[in-house]
C-alpha cells in the first residue's frame, strides 16, 4: 500500500515523494509582474517537495489583477523566472508553474479602467486587492468569440514561455472562481452559445485551453487544478458532479500528468462547504495521478492515500510556513504556524525566514 513518502510518476516527472507544494500567491514580484531574486531562495528552500506548483502566474496583462504577482507573457518575465527554476533544480527539486487568468476578479485598475473578461456579465462579491487598497469588483463583460480566441493564444504563449523559463510543466488554474471556473459553473456562466448551458458546453473553454497546453508542453507536462465543491469568490455550481466528473474523464483520456482538487469540507479553514466532495466520483473516471488538497495533516494525508482516494497530497499553508515540511512530516514534528499578516507583503519577512528544524545530533 503506497504512502506519502513513496515515489510517484507525475506524467514526465519522477517525484521522490507524494508531498506537493500547493500553488500560493505571495506578491514578491515587481509592479511590472517580473519575478525577483528572493523568489529563487523561497522556492529552493522547498525543493524537497515531490513537486512544487508555483504561485498563480499571469498568462497576460488582461488576466492578471493581483499586486506584485508574477507573469509569463514577456521576455523579461521569462528571463527573471530562469534563476528561480535553476535554483529549484540545483537544490534537487522539480517545479511546475500555475497558469492564471483571473477573469472577473481583475479590477479595472489593472486594465486602464476597462471591464474584466468573464463568461457572462456578472460581478464578483467582496473586494479586490489593488495597488490602491481593497476596492469593490466591477461588472465583467461577457467574452466574445474573438476574446476567447485571443485568450487561447495567450495560454499558448504563456505555456511556451514556461518551458523556455525552465519549468518542468504547467498547471492550468481552473479552480477558485477564476476565469476557467467562471465558465465551468452554472451561477457564473449564463451564456446561451456553445460555451454555456449544458455541462458539456461549460467545459468547452477548459478543453480548448488544455488542448493548447498539451500542444505546447506535451500531456506529460500538463496538469489541471479544480475546486469542484462549495463556493469560491462567489462562483458556485448547483450540481458540481455533472460538470466536473465528465471534465475529469476527458482529462483522463488526454493522459495529463495529474489532476489536483482543492476540496472544502464542512469544517474547512480555507473555505468550508456542506456540498459533498466530488473526489470519490472523479476517482472512478480519472485514471492518472489524483492529488487532493486543503486542510491536510500527516494523519489525514496518509489515510487518504491508504484508502486509495488520493495518489498524493498538496499542502498550502503548511508549506508556506515550513520550508522543511517533508522532513517534518517524516518525523511527525510540529509545524511552524503561518503568519497571515505577511502572506502578500513584499520582502523577505514571512517569506524566506521561516525556521527549519534544528536537527540536533542528526
Ligand atoms: C496565501 C495563499 C495564497 C494562495 N494562492 C493560490 C494560488 O495562487 N493558486 C491557487 O490555486 N490556490 C491558491 N491558494 C490556495 C492554496 O493552494 C490551498 O488550496 C489552500 O491554502 C488550502 O490548502 P492548505 O489547507 O494545505 O493550506 C492560496 C492560499 C493561500 C493561503
GROMACS .gro file of C-alpha atoms and ligand atoms in nm:
model
  393
    1UNK     CA    1   0.000   0.000   0.000
    2UNK     CA    2   0.160   0.335  -0.102
    3UNK     CA    3   0.225   0.611   0.149
    4UNK     CA    4   0.314   0.980   0.141
    5UNK     CA    5   0.688   0.911   0.125
    6UNK     CA    6   0.681   0.673  -0.171
    7UNK     CA    7   0.791   0.797  -0.514
    8UNK     CA    8   0.534   0.862  -0.784
    9UNK     CA    9   0.547   0.932  -1.157
   10UNK     CA   10   0.357   1.253  -1.237
   11UNK     CA   11   0.350   1.249  -1.616
   12UNK     CA   12   0.706   1.314  -1.731
   13UNK     CA   13   0.821   1.398  -1.378
   14UNK     CA   14   0.958   1.138  -1.137
   15UNK     CA   15   0.864   1.272  -0.793
   16UNK     CA   16   1.058   1.123  -0.500
   17UNK     CA   17   0.756   1.155  -0.269
   18UNK     CA   18   0.384   1.231  -0.284
   19UNK     CA   19   0.402   1.561  -0.097
   20UNK     CA   20   0.329   1.850  -0.335
   21UNK     CA   21   0.359   2.220  -0.263
   22UNK     CA   22   0.020   2.374  -0.349
   23UNK     CA   23   0.014   2.699  -0.551
   24UNK     CA   24   0.048   3.002  -0.321
   25UNK     CA   25   0.028   3.363  -0.438
   26UNK     CA   26   0.284   3.565  -0.240
   27UNK     CA   27   0.319   3.900  -0.418
   28UNK     CA   28   0.700   3.912  -0.423
   29UNK     CA   29   0.743   4.013  -0.790
   30UNK     CA   30   0.783   4.368  -0.919
   31UNK     CA   31   0.498   4.603  -1.000
   32UNK     CA   32   0.554   4.504  -1.365
   33UNK     CA   33   0.494   4.139  -1.263
   34UNK     CA   34   0.858   4.034  -1.304
   35UNK     CA   35   0.994   3.767  -1.061
   36UNK     CA   36   1.262   3.875  -0.812
   37UNK     CA   37   1.572   3.710  -0.665
   38UNK     CA   38   1.410   3.627  -0.330
   39UNK     CA   39   1.164   3.402  -0.512
   40UNK     CA   40   1.457   3.176  -0.610
   41UNK     CA   41   1.553   3.145  -0.243
   42UNK     CA   42   1.195   3.076  -0.133
   43UNK     CA   43   1.126   2.801  -0.385
   44UNK     CA   44   1.473   2.642  -0.349
   45UNK     CA   45   1.413   2.617   0.028
   46UNK     CA   46   1.111   2.398  -0.052
   47UNK     CA   47   1.281   2.178  -0.316
   48UNK     CA   48   1.231   1.858  -0.113
   49UNK     CA   49   0.865   1.857  -0.223
   50UNK     CA   50   0.781   1.579  -0.465
   51UNK     CA   51   0.673   1.865  -0.690
   52UNK     CA   52   0.640   2.240  -0.635
   53UNK     CA   53   0.347   2.412  -0.805
   54UNK     CA   54   0.430   2.781  -0.833
   55UNK     CA   55   0.206   3.064  -0.730
   56UNK     CA   56  -0.059   3.167  -0.982
   57UNK     CA   57   0.128   3.326  -1.274
   58UNK     CA   58  -0.049   3.559  -1.516
   59UNK     CA   59  -0.080   3.446  -1.877
   60UNK     CA   60  -0.149   3.801  -1.995
   61UNK     CA   61  -0.183   4.154  -1.868
   62UNK     CA   62  -0.559   4.120  -1.919
   63UNK     CA   63  -0.572   3.811  -1.699
   64UNK     CA   64  -0.366   3.934  -1.403
   65UNK     CA   65  -0.507   4.157  -1.132
   66UNK     CA   66  -0.303   4.077  -0.824
   67UNK     CA   67  -0.048   4.330  -0.695
   68UNK     CA   68   0.312   4.216  -0.738
   69UNK     CA   69   0.212   3.872  -0.874
   70UNK     CA   70   0.437   3.729  -1.147
   71UNK     CA   71   0.354   3.684  -1.515
   72UNK     CA   72   0.480   3.486  -1.812
   73UNK     CA   73   0.387   3.696  -2.114
   74UNK     CA   74   0.710   3.897  -2.168
   75UNK     CA   75   1.071   3.801  -2.237
   76UNK     CA   76   1.174   3.996  -1.929
   77UNK     CA   77   0.949   3.774  -1.715
   78UNK     CA   78   1.089   3.459  -1.878
   79UNK     CA   79   1.447   3.570  -1.808
   80UNK     CA   80   1.361   3.651  -1.446
   81UNK     CA   81   1.199   3.309  -1.392
   82UNK     CA   82   1.512   3.126  -1.514
   83UNK     CA   83   1.713   3.177  -1.190
   84UNK     CA   84   1.409   3.055  -0.995
   85UNK     CA   85   1.372   2.726  -1.183
   86UNK     CA   86   1.752   2.684  -1.187
   87UNK     CA   87   1.770   2.729  -0.808
   88UNK     CA   88   1.499   2.467  -0.755
   89UNK     CA   89   1.669   2.221  -0.989
   90UNK     CA   90   2.009   2.283  -0.830
   91UNK     CA   91   1.855   2.207  -0.490
   92UNK     CA   92   1.728   1.875  -0.633
   93UNK     CA   93   1.367   1.981  -0.689
   94UNK     CA   94   1.101   1.996  -0.959
   95UNK     CA   95   0.863   2.285  -1.034
   96UNK     CA   96   0.552   2.342  -1.247
   97UNK     CA   97   0.408   2.689  -1.294
   98UNK     CA   98   0.040   2.758  -1.238
   99UNK     CA   99  -0.113   2.942  -1.537
  100UNK     CA  100  -0.361   3.201  -1.418
  101UNK     CA  101  -0.631   3.409  -1.586
  102UNK     CA  102  -0.839   3.574  -1.316
  103UNK     CA  103  -1.136   3.671  -1.534
  104UNK     CA  104  -1.384   3.890  -1.346
  105UNK     CA  105  -1.152   3.903  -1.042
  106UNK     CA  106  -0.927   4.151  -1.229
  107UNK     CA  107  -1.013   4.502  -1.108
  108UNK     CA  108  -1.040   4.768  -1.383
  109UNK     CA  109  -0.745   4.950  -1.219
  110UNK     CA  110  -0.524   4.683  -1.376
  111UNK     CA  111  -0.690   4.730  -1.717
  112UNK     CA  112  -0.674   5.107  -1.763
  113UNK     CA  113  -1.034   5.130  -1.644
  114UNK     CA  114  -1.176   4.863  -1.879
  115UNK     CA  115  -1.416   4.592  -1.761
  116UNK     CA  116  -1.263   4.248  -1.695
  117UNK     CA  117  -1.345   3.941  -1.903
  118UNK     CA  118  -1.570   3.658  -1.787
  119UNK     CA  119  -1.816   3.404  -1.921
  120UNK     CA  120  -2.103   3.647  -1.859
  121UNK     CA  121  -2.168   3.999  -1.736
  122UNK     CA  122  -2.152   3.915  -1.365
  123UNK     CA  123  -1.985   4.084  -1.069
  124UNK     CA  124  -1.775   3.908  -0.806
  125UNK     CA  125  -1.871   3.968  -0.443
  126UNK     CA  126  -1.626   4.103  -0.184
  127UNK     CA  127  -1.333   4.330  -0.272
  128UNK     CA  128  -1.027   4.322  -0.498
  129UNK     CA  129  -0.667   4.362  -0.380
  130UNK     CA  130  -0.535   4.656  -0.585
  131UNK     CA  131  -0.239   4.894  -0.566
  132UNK     CA  132  -0.488   5.142  -0.418
  133UNK     CA  133  -0.611   4.917  -0.138
  134UNK     CA  134  -0.921   4.699  -0.138
  135UNK     CA  135  -1.194   4.802  -0.382
  136UNK     CA  136  -1.527   4.652  -0.490
  137UNK     CA  137  -1.517   4.440  -0.804
  138UNK     CA  138  -1.662   4.576  -1.128
  139UNK     CA  139  -1.911   4.407  -1.357
  140UNK     CA  140  -1.735   4.186  -1.611
  141UNK     CA  141  -1.815   4.179  -1.980
  142UNK     CA  142  -1.910   3.852  -2.146
  143UNK     CA  143  -1.623   3.722  -2.360
  144UNK     CA  144  -1.684   3.738  -2.735
  145UNK     CA  145  -1.556   3.461  -2.962
  146UNK     CA  146  -1.267   3.694  -3.053
  147UNK     CA  147  -1.187   3.735  -2.684
  148UNK     CA  148  -1.184   3.358  -2.645
  149UNK     CA  149  -0.956   3.312  -2.947
  150UNK     CA  150  -0.714   3.574  -2.809
  151UNK     CA  151  -0.720   3.413  -2.465
  152UNK     CA  152  -0.637   3.072  -2.611
  153UNK     CA  153  -0.336   3.230  -2.786
  154UNK     CA  154  -0.233   3.386  -2.454
  155UNK     CA  155  -0.238   3.042  -2.289
  156UNK     CA  156  -0.024   2.902  -2.573
  157UNK     CA  157   0.231   3.181  -2.540
  158UNK     CA  158   0.249   3.151  -2.160
  159UNK     CA  159   0.300   2.774  -2.187
  160UNK     CA  160   0.581   2.817  -2.440
  161UNK     CA  161   0.733   3.077  -2.212
  162UNK     CA  162   0.704   2.848  -1.909
  163UNK     CA  163   0.904   2.578  -2.086
  164UNK     CA  164   1.161   2.836  -2.203
  165UNK     CA  165   1.189   2.958  -1.844
  166UNK     CA  166   1.286   2.608  -1.730
  167UNK     CA  167   0.964   2.489  -1.565
  168UNK     CA  168   0.911   2.112  -1.567
  169UNK     CA  169   0.549   2.164  -1.666
  170UNK     CA  170   0.237   2.377  -1.628
  171UNK     CA  171  -0.075   2.351  -1.418
  172UNK     CA  172  -0.390   2.515  -1.552
  173UNK     CA  173  -0.561   2.711  -1.275
  174UNK     CA  174  -0.921   2.601  -1.332
  175UNK     CA  175  -1.017   2.646  -0.964
  176UNK     CA  176  -1.116   2.904  -0.704
  177UNK     CA  177  -1.354   3.122  -0.902
  178UNK     CA  178  -1.114   3.244  -1.172
  179UNK     CA  179  -1.177   3.254  -1.549
  180UNK     CA  180  -1.198   2.883  -1.632
  181UNK     CA  181  -1.406   2.819  -1.318
  182UNK     CA  182  -1.634   3.111  -1.413
  183UNK     CA  183  -1.706   2.925  -1.739
  184UNK     CA  184  -1.743   2.583  -1.574
  185UNK     CA  185  -2.001   2.663  -1.307
  186UNK     CA  186  -2.366   2.744  -1.353
  187UNK     CA  187  -2.403   3.054  -1.134
  188UNK     CA  188  -2.135   3.249  -1.326
  189UNK     CA  189  -2.182   3.110  -1.678
  190UNK     CA  190  -2.515   3.240  -1.811
  191UNK     CA  191  -2.425   3.207  -2.181
  192UNK     CA  192  -2.655   3.059  -2.440
  193UNK     CA  193  -2.391   2.985  -2.707
  194UNK     CA  194  -2.155   2.687  -2.746
  195UNK     CA  195  -1.968   2.790  -2.428
  196UNK     CA  196  -2.272   2.792  -2.196
  197UNK     CA  197  -2.577   2.598  -2.092
  198UNK     CA  198  -2.504   2.225  -2.072
  199UNK     CA  199  -2.213   2.094  -1.863
  200UNK     CA  200  -2.054   1.985  -2.192
  201UNK     CA  201  -2.069   2.343  -2.323
  202UNK     CA  202  -1.949   2.496  -1.996
  203UNK     CA  203  -1.646   2.265  -2.018
  204UNK     CA  204  -1.559   2.374  -2.373
  205UNK     CA  205  -1.318   2.653  -2.279
  206UNK     CA  206  -1.140   2.420  -2.035
  207UNK     CA  207  -1.097   2.158  -2.306
  208UNK     CA  208  -0.975   2.413  -2.562
  209UNK     CA  209  -0.724   2.559  -2.317
  210UNK     CA  210  -0.594   2.218  -2.209
  211UNK     CA  211  -0.551   2.122  -2.575
  212UNK     CA  212  -0.333   2.435  -2.617
  213UNK     CA  213  -0.122   2.346  -2.311
  214UNK     CA  214  -0.076   1.988  -2.432
  215UNK     CA  215   0.013   2.117  -2.779
  216UNK     CA  216   0.292   2.333  -2.637
  217UNK     CA  217   0.418   2.134  -2.338
  218UNK     CA  218   0.300   1.776  -2.403
  219UNK     CA  219   0.043   1.589  -2.195
  220UNK     CA  220   0.311   1.462  -1.955
  221UNK     CA  221   0.392   1.818  -1.857
  222UNK     CA  222   0.033   1.943  -1.833
  223UNK     CA  223  -0.172   1.937  -1.511
  224UNK     CA  224  -0.505   2.087  -1.403
  225UNK     CA  225  -0.648   2.216  -1.074
  226UNK     CA  226  -1.022   2.217  -0.991
  227UNK     CA  227  -1.215   2.320  -0.679
  228UNK     CA  228  -1.541   2.142  -0.755
  229UNK     CA  229  -1.750   2.176  -0.440
  230UNK     CA  230  -1.865   2.480  -0.248
  231UNK     CA  231  -1.847   2.849  -0.324
  232UNK     CA  232  -1.524   3.029  -0.405
  233UNK     CA  233  -1.525   3.404  -0.466
  234UNK     CA  234  -1.894   3.384  -0.548
  235UNK     CA  235  -1.857   3.108  -0.808
  236UNK     CA  236  -2.078   2.807  -0.734
  237UNK     CA  237  -2.240   2.516  -0.914
  238UNK     CA  238  -2.576   2.367  -0.822
  239UNK     CA  239  -2.457   2.017  -0.926
  240UNK     CA  240  -2.074   2.003  -0.933
  241UNK     CA  241  -2.055   1.634  -1.027
  242UNK     CA  242  -2.246   1.699  -1.350
  243UNK     CA  243  -1.971   1.924  -1.483
  244UNK     CA  244  -1.653   1.811  -1.304
  245UNK     CA  245  -1.689   1.433  -1.347
  246UNK     CA  246  -1.716   1.445  -1.730
  247UNK     CA  247  -1.438   1.705  -1.738
  248UNK     CA  248  -1.214   1.476  -1.531
  249UNK     CA  249  -1.295   1.184  -1.760
  250UNK     CA  250  -1.194   1.388  -2.063
  251UNK     CA  251  -0.870   1.490  -1.888
  252UNK     CA  252  -0.803   1.123  -1.814
  253UNK     CA  253  -0.840   1.043  -2.183
  254UNK     CA  254  -0.581   1.313  -2.261
  255UNK     CA  255  -0.331   1.144  -2.026
  256UNK     CA  256  -0.240   1.460  -1.839
  257UNK     CA  257   0.036   1.448  -1.575
  258UNK     CA  258  -0.202   1.483  -1.280
  259UNK     CA  259  -0.527   1.635  -1.163
  260UNK     CA  260  -0.537   1.831  -0.836
  261UNK     CA  261  -0.858   1.900  -0.643
  262UNK     CA  262  -0.896   2.162  -0.373
  263UNK     CA  263  -1.192   2.038  -0.172
  264UNK     CA  264  -1.380   2.211   0.104
  265UNK     CA  265  -1.527   2.022   0.398
  266UNK     CA  266  -1.790   2.141   0.648
  267UNK     CA  267  -1.507   2.234   0.889
  268UNK     CA  268  -1.263   2.366   0.626
  269UNK     CA  269  -1.033   2.652   0.724
  270UNK     CA  270  -0.976   2.785   0.371
  271UNK     CA  271  -1.344   2.795   0.281
  272UNK     CA  272  -1.597   2.544   0.413
  273UNK     CA  273  -1.894   2.377   0.245
  274UNK     CA  274  -2.164   2.122   0.310
  275UNK     CA  275  -2.172   2.036  -0.058
  276UNK     CA  276  -2.026   1.683  -0.079
  277UNK     CA  277  -1.676   1.626  -0.211
  278UNK     CA  278  -1.660   1.515  -0.574
  279UNK     CA  279  -1.328   1.328  -0.543
  280UNK     CA  280  -1.483   0.981  -0.495
  281UNK     CA  281  -1.673   1.013  -0.826
  282UNK     CA  282  -1.375   1.172  -1.002
  283UNK     CA  283  -1.157   0.886  -0.879
  284UNK     CA  284  -1.376   0.645  -1.075
  285UNK     CA  285  -1.321   0.820  -1.409
  286UNK     CA  286  -0.977   0.982  -1.380
  287UNK     CA  287  -0.709   0.717  -1.412
  288UNK     CA  288  -0.397   0.933  -1.380
  289UNK     CA  289  -0.247   1.058  -1.052
  290UNK     CA  290  -0.511   1.233  -0.838
  291UNK     CA  291  -0.378   1.489  -0.590
  292UNK     CA  292  -0.601   1.623  -0.312
  293UNK     CA  293  -0.570   1.945  -0.113
  294UNK     CA  294  -0.700   2.151   0.173
  295UNK     CA  295  -0.663   2.113   0.546
  296UNK     CA  296  -0.442   1.804   0.539
  297UNK     CA  297  -0.215   1.698   0.821
  298UNK     CA  298   0.004   1.387   0.830
  299UNK     CA  299  -0.267   1.156   0.960
  300UNK     CA  300  -0.541   1.258   0.719
  301UNK     CA  301  -0.296   1.261   0.427
  302UNK     CA  302  -0.180   0.905   0.497
  303UNK     CA  303  -0.539   0.786   0.541
  304UNK     CA  304  -0.649   0.925   0.206
  305UNK     CA  305  -0.355   0.768   0.025
  306UNK     CA  306  -0.402   0.437   0.205
  307UNK     CA  307  -0.774   0.434   0.119
  308UNK     CA  308  -0.690   0.471  -0.249
  309UNK     CA  309  -0.878   0.800  -0.287
  310UNK     CA  310  -0.561   1.008  -0.342
  311UNK     CA  311  -0.225   0.936  -0.501
  312UNK     CA  312  -0.064   1.241  -0.342
  313UNK     CA  313  -0.144   1.539  -0.123
  314UNK     CA  314  -0.076   1.909  -0.189
  315UNK     CA  315  -0.002   2.124   0.116
  316UNK     CA  316  -0.054   2.500   0.100
  317UNK     CA  317  -0.019   2.691   0.428
  318UNK     CA  318   0.195   2.419   0.588
  319UNK     CA  319   0.450   2.453   0.304
  320UNK     CA  320   0.432   2.832   0.317
  321UNK     CA  321   0.542   2.828   0.684
  322UNK     CA  322   0.768   2.519   0.681
  323UNK     CA  323   1.043   2.509   0.420
  324UNK     CA  324   1.138   2.165   0.553
  325UNK     CA  325   0.781   2.034   0.553
  326UNK     CA  326   0.879   1.698   0.402
  327UNK     CA  327   1.125   1.633   0.684
  328UNK     CA  328   0.875   1.746   0.948
  329UNK     CA  329   0.614   1.509   0.807
  330UNK     CA  330   0.869   1.228   0.804
  331UNK     CA  331   0.944   1.289   1.173
  332UNK     CA  332   0.585   1.377   1.265
  333UNK     CA  333   0.736   1.701   1.404
  334UNK     CA  334   0.527   2.012   1.481
  335UNK     CA  335   0.473   2.275   1.210
  336UNK     CA  336   0.556   2.647   1.227
  337UNK     CA  337   0.230   2.847   1.217
  338UNK     CA  338   0.179   3.063   0.906
  339UNK     CA  339   0.177   3.439   0.960
  340UNK     CA  340  -0.127   3.571   0.774
  341UNK     CA  341  -0.002   3.931   0.803
  342UNK     CA  342   0.291   3.858   0.568
  343UNK     CA  343   0.111   3.637   0.313
  344UNK     CA  344   0.106   3.911   0.049
  345UNK     CA  345   0.357   4.169   0.172
  346UNK     CA  346   0.679   4.241  -0.015
  347UNK     CA  347   1.029   4.148   0.103
  348UNK     CA  348   1.176   3.853   0.286
  349UNK     CA  349   0.987   3.880   0.616
  350UNK     CA  350   0.740   3.594   0.649
  351UNK     CA  351   0.876   3.463   0.319
  352UNK     CA  352   1.225   3.317   0.336
  353UNK     CA  353   1.275   3.346   0.712
  354UNK     CA  354   1.058   3.064   0.846
  355UNK     CA  355   1.289   2.842   1.051
  356UNK     CA  356   1.374   2.483   0.963
  357UNK     CA  357   1.403   2.220   1.233
  358UNK     CA  358   1.732   2.231   1.417
  359UNK     CA  359   1.832   1.875   1.364
  360UNK     CA  360   2.040   1.847   1.679
  361UNK     CA  361   2.263   1.542   1.678
  362UNK     CA  362   2.132   1.416   1.345
  363LIG     C1  363  -0.151   3.289   0.081
  363LIG     C2  364  -0.228   3.197  -0.010
  363LIG     C3  365  -0.216   3.211  -0.147
  363LIG     C4  366  -0.282   3.123  -0.234
  363LIG     N1  367  -0.264   3.135  -0.369
  363LIG     C5  368  -0.316   3.041  -0.453
  363LIG     C6  369  -0.286   3.044  -0.592
  363LIG     O1  370  -0.210   3.127  -0.643
  363LIG     N2  371  -0.344   2.949  -0.669
  363LIG     C7  372  -0.429   2.854  -0.618
  363LIG     O2  373  -0.478   2.768  -0.694
  363LIG     N3  374  -0.457   2.849  -0.486
  363LIG     C8  375  -0.401   2.939  -0.403
  363LIG     N4  376  -0.423   2.929  -0.268
  363LIG     C9  377  -0.494   2.812  -0.215
  363LIG    C10  378  -0.394   2.703  -0.173
  363LIG     O3  379  -0.330   2.646  -0.284
  363LIG    C11  380  -0.464   2.592  -0.096
  363LIG     O4  381  -0.569   2.542  -0.174
  363LIG    C12  382  -0.519   2.639   0.039
  363LIG     O5  383  -0.418   2.704   0.113
  363LIG    C13  384  -0.574   2.520   0.120
  363LIG     O6  385  -0.471   2.423   0.141
  363LIG     P1  386  -0.398   2.411   0.285
  363LIG     O7  387  -0.507   2.378   0.384
  363LIG     O8  388  -0.298   2.300   0.268
  363LIG     O9  389  -0.335   2.543   0.315
  363LIG    C14  390  -0.363   3.020  -0.180
  363LIG    C15  391  -0.375   3.007  -0.042
  363LIG    C16  392  -0.309   3.093   0.044
  363LIG    C17  393  -0.321   3.075   0.193
   0.00000   0.00000   0.00000
